Structure formats: C-alpha cells, structure tokens
Amino acid sequence: MEPITIMIILVPILTPLIEAIGIDPVHFGIIMVVNMEIGMLTPPVGLNLYVIQGLAPAQVRIQDVIMGVLPFIGALVCLIGLLLLFPDLATWLPTIMGGGR
C-alpha cells in the first residue's frame, strides 16, 4: 500500500488513542511518516526502489539499488531511535519557528 492510503486509514483510528494516552500528535505523526518512508525503501514492496531502478541505466539491477539505499535505511532507523529517546527533537523546529507547542 502507498503511505497516503495507509495514513488515510490509520490516522482517524489512531489519533484518539494517541491523544488518550498522552502522546504528542506531532511527535507521533513524524515517527509515522519516517516509518512510512522506511517501508517505501525496503523490499519486497519498496516502491521507491523500483522507481529508482526504472530511472537508472539498463545494466543497474534491483540488488544494486537495494545495496545503495541501505545506508539511508540505517540513517532513518537511527532517526527513529533518536526521536524515541528525545521526543523534543520532533517539535524543535516548529517551536523555534514560533508555531510550535
């Protein structure tokens, strides 16, 4: 499934639950979007992998593309870890821009 479809289905269901247990909706939303991006980069249904392969020259195999995105997947997993350890990172930029909580 595409991320927008997943979000259209899950956000109305999960938002009341997230608010009820006291999690910041912005923090949850950022973690959800990062998780969706990891899903778009991981096989077997990583749609972004097939888009990149389609744009690459003909001799580039899907295995080459997968090996190329592994560092980015690792970085996104580290980002999720940082956001879980330091939840204020998720709202830091909106706060300094003046529109945050």
Short mmCIF file of N, CA and C in Angstrom, two decimals:
data_model
loop_
_atom_site.label_atom_id
_atom_site.label_comp_id
_atom_site.label_asym_id
_atom_site.label_seq_id
_atom_site.Cartn_x
_atom_site.Cartn_y
_atom_site.Cartn_z
N MET A 1 0.83 -1.18 0.00
CA MET A 1 0.00 0.00 0.00
C MET A 1 0.87 1.24 0.00
N GLU A 2 0.38 2.28 -0.59
CA GLU A 2 1.11 3.55 -0.58
C GLU A 2 0.93 4.22 0.78
N PRO A 3 1.91 5.03 1.19
CA PRO A 3 1.84 5.68 2.51
C PRO A 3 0.59 6.54 2.71
N ILE A 4 0.16 7.25 1.68
CA ILE A 4 -1.00 8.12 1.85
C ILE A 4 -2.25 7.29 2.15
N THR A 5 -2.36 6.14 1.51
CA THR A 5 -3.50 5.26 1.76
C THR A 5 -3.46 4.72 3.19
N ILE A 6 -2.28 4.31 3.62
CA ILE A 6 -2.13 3.81 4.98
C ILE A 6 -2.50 4.90 5.99
N MET A 7 -2.04 6.12 5.72
CA MET A 7 -2.32 7.21 6.65
C MET A 7 -3.80 7.59 6.66
N ILE A 8 -4.45 7.57 5.50
CA ILE A 8 -5.88 7.88 5.45
C ILE A 8 -6.68 6.87 6.27
N ILE A 9 -6.23 5.62 6.26
CA ILE A 9 -6.93 4.58 7.01
C ILE A 9 -6.59 4.66 8.50
N LEU A 10 -5.31 4.81 8.85
CA LEU A 10 -4.89 4.69 10.24
C LEU A 10 -5.01 5.95 11.09
N VAL A 11 -4.79 7.12 10.51
CA VAL A 11 -4.78 8.35 11.32
C VAL A 11 -6.11 8.58 12.05
N PRO A 12 -7.26 8.45 11.40
CA PRO A 12 -8.50 8.66 12.16
C PRO A 12 -8.71 7.63 13.28
N ILE A 13 -8.16 6.45 13.11
CA ILE A 13 -8.30 5.42 14.14
C ILE A 13 -7.32 5.65 15.28
N LEU A 14 -6.07 5.99 14.93
CA LEU A 14 -5.03 6.09 15.95
C LEU A 14 -4.98 7.43 16.69
N THR A 15 -5.44 8.51 16.07
CA THR A 15 -5.34 9.83 16.71
C THR A 15 -6.04 9.89 18.06
N PRO A 16 -7.28 9.44 18.20
CA PRO A 16 -7.89 9.48 19.54
C PRO A 16 -7.15 8.62 20.56
N LEU A 17 -6.62 7.49 20.12
CA LEU A 17 -5.87 6.62 21.02
C LEU A 17 -4.57 7.29 21.47
N ILE A 18 -3.87 7.90 20.54
CA ILE A 18 -2.61 8.57 20.85
C ILE A 18 -2.85 9.72 21.81
N GLU A 19 -3.87 10.51 21.57
CA GLU A 19 -4.18 11.63 22.46
C GLU A 19 -4.62 11.14 23.83
N ALA A 20 -5.35 10.02 23.87
CA ALA A 20 -5.84 9.49 25.15
C ALA A 20 -4.71 9.02 26.05
N ILE A 21 -3.64 8.50 25.45
CA ILE A 21 -2.54 8.03 26.29
C ILE A 21 -1.47 9.09 26.49
N GLY A 22 -1.69 10.29 25.97
CA GLY A 22 -0.82 11.42 26.27
C GLY A 22 0.38 11.60 25.37
N ILE A 23 0.38 11.02 24.18
CA ILE A 23 1.49 11.21 23.25
C ILE A 23 1.18 12.41 22.38
N ASP A 24 2.21 13.25 22.15
CA ASP A 24 2.06 14.43 21.31
C ASP A 24 1.72 13.99 19.88
N PRO A 25 0.63 14.48 19.30
CA PRO A 25 0.25 14.07 17.95
C PRO A 25 1.29 14.44 16.89
N VAL A 26 2.00 15.55 17.09
CA VAL A 26 3.04 15.94 16.13
C VAL A 26 4.18 14.93 16.18
N HIS A 27 4.59 14.55 17.37
CA HIS A 27 5.65 13.56 17.54
C HIS A 27 5.25 12.24 16.90
N PHE A 28 4.04 11.80 17.15
CA PHE A 28 3.55 10.56 16.56
C PHE A 28 3.51 10.65 15.04
N GLY A 29 3.06 11.77 14.52
CA GLY A 29 2.98 11.96 13.07
C GLY A 29 4.33 11.89 12.40
N ILE A 30 5.33 12.49 13.03
CA ILE A 30 6.67 12.46 12.45
C ILE A 30 7.22 11.04 12.46
N ILE A 31 7.04 10.34 13.56
CA ILE A 31 7.51 8.95 13.61
C ILE A 31 6.76 8.10 12.58
N MET A 32 5.48 8.35 12.40
CA MET A 32 4.70 7.58 11.42
C MET A 32 5.20 7.85 9.99
N VAL A 33 5.50 9.09 9.68
CA VAL A 33 5.99 9.43 8.33
C VAL A 33 7.35 8.80 8.07
N VAL A 34 8.24 8.83 9.07
CA VAL A 34 9.56 8.21 8.90
C VAL A 34 9.40 6.70 8.70
N ASN A 35 8.50 6.08 9.44
CA ASN A 35 8.25 4.65 9.25
C ASN A 35 7.69 4.35 7.86
N MET A 36 6.84 5.22 7.35
CA MET A 36 6.30 5.03 6.00
C MET A 36 7.42 5.11 4.98
N GLU A 37 8.37 6.02 5.17
CA GLU A 37 9.48 6.13 4.24
C GLU A 37 10.37 4.89 4.28
N ILE A 38 10.59 4.35 5.46
CA ILE A 38 11.35 3.10 5.55
C ILE A 38 10.62 2.00 4.79
N GLY A 39 9.31 1.96 4.90
CA GLY A 39 8.53 0.97 4.16
C GLY A 39 8.63 1.14 2.66
N MET A 40 8.79 2.38 2.20
CA MET A 40 8.92 2.63 0.77
C MET A 40 10.31 2.27 0.25
N LEU A 41 11.28 2.10 1.16
CA LEU A 41 12.65 1.79 0.75
C LEU A 41 13.05 0.34 0.97
N THR A 42 12.21 -0.45 1.61
CA THR A 42 12.60 -1.82 1.93
C THR A 42 11.87 -2.82 1.04
N PRO A 43 12.59 -3.84 0.58
CA PRO A 43 11.94 -4.88 -0.23
C PRO A 43 10.98 -5.69 0.61
N PRO A 44 10.06 -6.39 0.08
CA PRO A 44 9.84 -6.66 -1.33
C PRO A 44 8.93 -5.66 -2.03
N VAL A 45 8.29 -4.77 -1.30
CA VAL A 45 7.33 -3.86 -1.93
C VAL A 45 7.81 -2.42 -1.87
N GLY A 46 9.09 -2.19 -1.80
CA GLY A 46 9.62 -0.83 -1.73
C GLY A 46 9.45 -0.13 -3.07
N LEU A 47 8.36 0.60 -3.21
CA LEU A 47 8.03 1.23 -4.49
C LEU A 47 9.13 2.18 -4.95
N ASN A 48 9.77 2.88 -4.03
CA ASN A 48 10.83 3.81 -4.42
C ASN A 48 12.01 3.09 -5.05
N LEU A 49 12.25 1.85 -4.64
CA LEU A 49 13.33 1.07 -5.24
C LEU A 49 13.08 0.84 -6.73
N TYR A 50 11.85 0.52 -7.08
CA TYR A 50 11.52 0.25 -8.47
C TYR A 50 11.53 1.54 -9.30
N VAL A 51 11.16 2.64 -8.69
CA VAL A 51 11.23 3.93 -9.40
C VAL A 51 12.69 4.27 -9.70
N ILE A 52 13.56 4.10 -8.71
CA ILE A 52 14.99 4.39 -8.92
C ILE A 52 15.57 3.47 -9.97
N GLN A 53 15.23 2.20 -9.92
CA GLN A 53 15.74 1.26 -10.92
C GLN A 53 15.24 1.62 -12.32
N GLY A 54 14.01 2.06 -12.42
CA GLY A 54 13.47 2.46 -13.72
C GLY A 54 14.16 3.67 -14.30
N LEU A 55 14.66 4.56 -13.44
CA LEU A 55 15.36 5.75 -13.91
C LEU A 55 16.84 5.49 -14.20
N ALA A 56 17.38 4.41 -13.66
CA ALA A 56 18.79 4.09 -13.82
C ALA A 56 19.04 3.44 -15.18
N PRO A 57 20.30 3.41 -15.61
CA PRO A 57 20.63 2.71 -16.86
C PRO A 57 20.24 1.24 -16.79
N ALA A 58 20.12 0.61 -17.94
CA ALA A 58 19.60 -0.76 -18.04
C ALA A 58 20.46 -1.78 -17.30
N GLN A 59 21.76 -1.55 -17.17
CA GLN A 59 22.62 -2.54 -16.52
C GLN A 59 22.53 -2.51 -15.00
N VAL A 60 21.83 -1.56 -14.42
CA VAL A 60 21.67 -1.48 -12.96
C VAL A 60 20.58 -2.45 -12.53
N ARG A 61 20.95 -3.39 -11.65
CA ARG A 61 20.00 -4.38 -11.17
C ARG A 61 19.32 -3.88 -9.89
N ILE A 62 18.20 -4.50 -9.54
CA ILE A 62 17.48 -4.11 -8.31
C ILE A 62 18.35 -4.36 -7.08
N GLN A 63 19.20 -5.38 -7.12
CA GLN A 63 20.10 -5.65 -6.00
C GLN A 63 21.07 -4.50 -5.78
N ASP A 64 21.51 -3.87 -6.87
CA ASP A 64 22.41 -2.71 -6.76
C ASP A 64 21.69 -1.54 -6.11
N VAL A 65 20.44 -1.36 -6.48
CA VAL A 65 19.65 -0.27 -5.91
C VAL A 65 19.42 -0.52 -4.41
N ILE A 66 19.10 -1.75 -4.04
CA ILE A 66 18.88 -2.09 -2.63
C ILE A 66 20.13 -1.83 -1.82
N MET A 67 21.29 -2.25 -2.34
CA MET A 67 22.55 -2.01 -1.63
C MET A 67 22.82 -0.51 -1.50
N GLY A 68 22.38 0.26 -2.48
CA GLY A 68 22.59 1.71 -2.45
C GLY A 68 21.75 2.43 -1.41
N VAL A 69 20.58 1.89 -1.09
CA VAL A 69 19.71 2.57 -0.12
C VAL A 69 19.92 2.09 1.32
N LEU A 70 20.71 1.04 1.51
CA LEU A 70 20.92 0.53 2.87
C LEU A 70 21.44 1.59 3.85
N PRO A 71 22.40 2.45 3.46
CA PRO A 71 22.82 3.49 4.41
C PRO A 71 21.69 4.45 4.80
N PHE A 72 20.81 4.73 3.87
CA PHE A 72 19.70 5.63 4.15
C PHE A 72 18.68 4.98 5.09
N ILE A 73 18.46 3.69 4.90
CA ILE A 73 17.57 2.95 5.81
C ILE A 73 18.17 2.96 7.22
N GLY A 74 19.48 2.73 7.31
CA GLY A 74 20.14 2.79 8.61
C GLY A 74 20.01 4.16 9.26
N ALA A 75 20.15 5.21 8.46
CA ALA A 75 20.01 6.56 9.00
C ALA A 75 18.59 6.82 9.49
N LEU A 76 17.60 6.32 8.76
CA LEU A 76 16.21 6.52 9.18
C LEU A 76 15.90 5.74 10.46
N VAL A 77 16.46 4.54 10.59
CA VAL A 77 16.26 3.77 11.81
C VAL A 77 16.90 4.49 12.99
N CYS A 78 18.11 5.05 12.78
CA CYS A 78 18.75 5.84 13.84
C CYS A 78 17.91 7.07 14.18
N LEU A 79 17.32 7.70 13.19
CA LEU A 79 16.45 8.85 13.43
C LEU A 79 15.26 8.47 14.31
N ILE A 80 14.65 7.33 14.03
CA ILE A 80 13.53 6.88 14.86
C ILE A 80 14.00 6.66 16.29
N GLY A 81 15.17 6.05 16.44
CA GLY A 81 15.71 5.85 17.78
C GLY A 81 15.93 7.17 18.51
N LEU A 82 16.49 8.16 17.81
CA LEU A 82 16.70 9.48 18.43
C LEU A 82 15.37 10.14 18.79
N LEU A 83 14.38 10.00 17.91
CA LEU A 83 13.07 10.60 18.20
C LEU A 83 12.40 9.93 19.39
N LEU A 84 12.64 8.65 19.56
CA LEU A 84 12.06 7.95 20.71
C LEU A 84 12.79 8.32 22.00
N LEU A 85 14.12 8.47 21.92
CA LEU A 85 14.89 8.85 23.11
C LEU A 85 14.70 10.31 23.49
N PHE A 86 14.60 11.17 22.48
CA PHE A 86 14.48 12.62 22.70
C PHE A 86 13.26 13.14 21.94
N PRO A 87 12.06 12.99 22.50
CA PRO A 87 10.84 13.40 21.79
C PRO A 87 10.80 14.89 21.43
N ASP A 88 11.54 15.71 22.15
CA ASP A 88 11.53 17.14 21.85
C ASP A 88 12.16 17.45 20.49
N LEU A 89 12.95 16.54 19.93
CA LEU A 89 13.51 16.76 18.60
C LEU A 89 12.42 16.90 17.54
N ALA A 90 11.33 16.20 17.74
CA ALA A 90 10.24 16.24 16.76
C ALA A 90 9.56 17.60 16.71
N THR A 91 9.54 18.31 17.81
CA THR A 91 8.85 19.60 17.85
C THR A 91 9.83 20.77 17.96
N TRP A 92 11.13 20.49 17.85
CA TRP A 92 12.13 21.54 17.99
C TRP A 92 11.99 22.61 16.92
N LEU A 93 11.96 22.22 15.64
CA LEU A 93 11.88 23.20 14.57
C LEU A 93 10.58 23.99 14.59
N PRO A 94 9.41 23.36 14.74
CA PRO A 94 8.20 24.16 14.83
C PRO A 94 8.22 25.13 16.02
N THR A 95 8.85 24.73 17.11
CA THR A 95 8.92 25.62 18.28
C THR A 95 9.77 26.84 18.00
N ILE A 96 10.93 26.66 17.37
CA ILE A 96 11.78 27.83 17.12
C ILE A 96 11.22 28.70 16.02
N MET A 97 10.35 28.14 15.17
CA MET A 97 9.72 28.94 14.11
C MET A 97 8.54 29.74 14.67
N GLY A 98 8.15 29.47 15.90
CA GLY A 98 7.10 30.25 16.53
C GLY A 98 5.71 29.64 16.48
N GLY A 99 5.55 28.53 15.79
CA GLY A 99 4.23 27.94 15.67
C GLY A 99 4.07 26.67 16.47
N GLY A 100 5.09 26.30 17.20
CA GLY A 100 5.05 25.03 17.92
C GLY A 100 4.35 25.13 19.25
N ARG A 101 4.42 24.04 19.98
CA ARG A 101 3.76 23.95 21.26
C ARG A 101 4.64 24.44 22.36
#
